[in-house]
mmCIF file of C-alpha atoms in Angstrom:
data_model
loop_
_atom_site.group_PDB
_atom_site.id
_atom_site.type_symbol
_atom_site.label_atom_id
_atom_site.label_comp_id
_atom_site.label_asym_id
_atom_site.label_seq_id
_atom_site.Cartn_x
_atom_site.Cartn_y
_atom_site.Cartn_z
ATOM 1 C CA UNK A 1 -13.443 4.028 -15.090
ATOM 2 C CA UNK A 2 -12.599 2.384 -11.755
ATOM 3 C CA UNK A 3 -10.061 3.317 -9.878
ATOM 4 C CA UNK A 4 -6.322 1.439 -10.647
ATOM 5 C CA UNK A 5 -6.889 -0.710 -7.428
ATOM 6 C CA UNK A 6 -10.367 -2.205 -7.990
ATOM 7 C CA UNK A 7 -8.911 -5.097 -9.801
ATOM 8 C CA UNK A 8 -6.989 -6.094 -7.109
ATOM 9 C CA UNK A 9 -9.801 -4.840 -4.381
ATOM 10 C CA UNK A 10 -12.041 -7.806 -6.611
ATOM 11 C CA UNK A 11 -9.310 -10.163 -6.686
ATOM 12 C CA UNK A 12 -8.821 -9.916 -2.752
ATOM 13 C CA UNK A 13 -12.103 -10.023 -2.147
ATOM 14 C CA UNK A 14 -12.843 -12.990 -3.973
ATOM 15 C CA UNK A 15 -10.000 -15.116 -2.878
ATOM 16 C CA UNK A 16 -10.696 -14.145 0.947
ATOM 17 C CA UNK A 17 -13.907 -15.710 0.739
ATOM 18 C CA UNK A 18 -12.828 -18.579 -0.931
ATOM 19 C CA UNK A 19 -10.621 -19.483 1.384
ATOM 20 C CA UNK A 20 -11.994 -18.197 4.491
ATOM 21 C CA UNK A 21 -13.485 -21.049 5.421
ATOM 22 C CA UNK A 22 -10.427 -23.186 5.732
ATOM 23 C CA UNK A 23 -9.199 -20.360 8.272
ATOM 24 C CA UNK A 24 -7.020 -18.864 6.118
ATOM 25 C CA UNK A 25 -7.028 -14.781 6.015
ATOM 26 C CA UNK A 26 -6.599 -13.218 2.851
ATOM 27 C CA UNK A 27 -5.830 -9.563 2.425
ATOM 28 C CA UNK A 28 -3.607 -6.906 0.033
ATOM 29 C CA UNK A 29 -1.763 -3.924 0.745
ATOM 30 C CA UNK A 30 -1.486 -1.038 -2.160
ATOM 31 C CA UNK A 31 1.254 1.026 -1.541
ATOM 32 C CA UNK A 32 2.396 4.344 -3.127
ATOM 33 C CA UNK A 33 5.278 6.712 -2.532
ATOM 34 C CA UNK A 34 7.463 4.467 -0.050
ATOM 35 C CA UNK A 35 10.817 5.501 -0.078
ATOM 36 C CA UNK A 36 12.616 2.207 -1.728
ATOM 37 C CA UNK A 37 15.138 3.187 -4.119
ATOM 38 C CA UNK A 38 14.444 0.861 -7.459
ATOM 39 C CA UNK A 39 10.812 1.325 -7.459
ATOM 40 C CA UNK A 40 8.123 2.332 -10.000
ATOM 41 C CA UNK A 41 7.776 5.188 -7.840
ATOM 42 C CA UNK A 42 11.353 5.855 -7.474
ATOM 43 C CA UNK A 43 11.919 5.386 -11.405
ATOM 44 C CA UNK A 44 9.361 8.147 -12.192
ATOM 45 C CA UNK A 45 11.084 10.128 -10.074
ATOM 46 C CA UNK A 46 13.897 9.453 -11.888
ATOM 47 C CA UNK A 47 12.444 10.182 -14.955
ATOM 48 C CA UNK A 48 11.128 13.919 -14.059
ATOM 49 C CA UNK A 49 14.313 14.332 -12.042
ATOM 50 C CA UNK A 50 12.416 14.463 -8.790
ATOM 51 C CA UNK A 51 14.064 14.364 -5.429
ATOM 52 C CA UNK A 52 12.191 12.263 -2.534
ATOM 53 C CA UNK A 53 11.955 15.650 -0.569
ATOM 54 C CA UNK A 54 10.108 17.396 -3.502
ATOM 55 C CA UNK A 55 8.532 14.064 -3.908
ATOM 56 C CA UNK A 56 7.086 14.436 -0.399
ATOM 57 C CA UNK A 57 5.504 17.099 -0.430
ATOM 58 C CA UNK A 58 2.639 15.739 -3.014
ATOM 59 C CA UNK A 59 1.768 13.780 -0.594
ATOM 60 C CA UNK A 60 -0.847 15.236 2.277
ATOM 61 C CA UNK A 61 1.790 14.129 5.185
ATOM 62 C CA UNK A 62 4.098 15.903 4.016
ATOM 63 C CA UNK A 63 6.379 13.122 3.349
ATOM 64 C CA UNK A 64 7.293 9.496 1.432
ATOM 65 C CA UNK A 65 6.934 6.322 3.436
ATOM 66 C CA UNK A 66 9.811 4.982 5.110
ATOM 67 C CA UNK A 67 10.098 1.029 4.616
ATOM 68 C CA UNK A 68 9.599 0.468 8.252
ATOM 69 C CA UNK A 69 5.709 1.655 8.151
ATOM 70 C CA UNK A 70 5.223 -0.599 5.075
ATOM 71 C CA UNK A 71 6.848 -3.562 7.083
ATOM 72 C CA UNK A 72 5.303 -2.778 10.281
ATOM 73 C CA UNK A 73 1.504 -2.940 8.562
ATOM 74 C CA UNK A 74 2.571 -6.384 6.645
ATOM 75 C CA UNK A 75 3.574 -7.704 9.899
ATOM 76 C CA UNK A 76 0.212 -6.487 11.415
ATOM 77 C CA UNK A 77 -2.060 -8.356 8.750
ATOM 78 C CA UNK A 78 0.100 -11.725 9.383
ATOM 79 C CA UNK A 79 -0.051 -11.405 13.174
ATOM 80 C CA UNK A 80 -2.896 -13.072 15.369
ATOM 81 C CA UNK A 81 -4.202 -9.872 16.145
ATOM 82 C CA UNK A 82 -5.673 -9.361 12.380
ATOM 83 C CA UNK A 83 -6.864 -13.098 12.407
ATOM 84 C CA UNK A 84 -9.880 -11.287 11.517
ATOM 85 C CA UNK A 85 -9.309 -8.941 9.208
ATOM 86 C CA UNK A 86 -10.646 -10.612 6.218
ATOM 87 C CA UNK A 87 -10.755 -9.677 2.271
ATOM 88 C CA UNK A 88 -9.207 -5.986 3.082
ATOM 89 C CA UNK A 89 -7.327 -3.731 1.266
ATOM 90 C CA UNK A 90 -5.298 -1.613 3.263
ATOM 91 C CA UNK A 91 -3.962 1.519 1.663
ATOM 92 C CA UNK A 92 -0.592 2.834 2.853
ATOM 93 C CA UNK A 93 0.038 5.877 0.797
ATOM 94 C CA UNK A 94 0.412 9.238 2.959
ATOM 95 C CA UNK A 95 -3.138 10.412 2.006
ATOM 96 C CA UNK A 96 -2.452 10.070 -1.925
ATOM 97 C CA UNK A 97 -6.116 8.306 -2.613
ATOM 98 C CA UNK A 98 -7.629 10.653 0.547
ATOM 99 C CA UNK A 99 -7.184 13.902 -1.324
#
């Protein structure tokens, strides 16, 4: 079975080079343990009565995400300086898919 994000890997992908020719840069961002209160992630933790320190340390850094670094990458991929960056997904998740 492919991994959760290959349907949205494809669906990048195929959109990018749709539209690539008309200059227009198409990528995604999957994102996992960021520390936003309200989240899927944050509502399992929730749910197991987790705390985000004890929720840190699944991750290999040692830590969740902080809302800046998520920002900070979005902001990246819509700057000039990605202009050609193309049909990527760019995971943001500590490590979690690295392990």
């Amino acid at each position: 079975m492919p991994p959760p994000r290959a349907g949205v890997d494809g669906l990048t992908k195929t959109v990018a080079l749709e539209v690539a020719k008309d200059n227009i840069s198409v990528n995604a961002i999957c994102a996992c343990g960021i520390d936003a209160p309200g989240d899927v992630f944050h509502q399992w933790m929730e749910k197991e009565r987790i705390s985000p320190e004890q929720a840190g340390k699944l991750f290999p850094i040692g830590r969740m995400g902080k809302a800046e670094e998520l920002t900070e990458a979005v902001l990246f991929l819509c700057s000039e300086q990605a202009r050609f960056i193309v049909g990527h997904l760019l995971v943001i998740d500590g490590g979690w898919i690295a392990r």
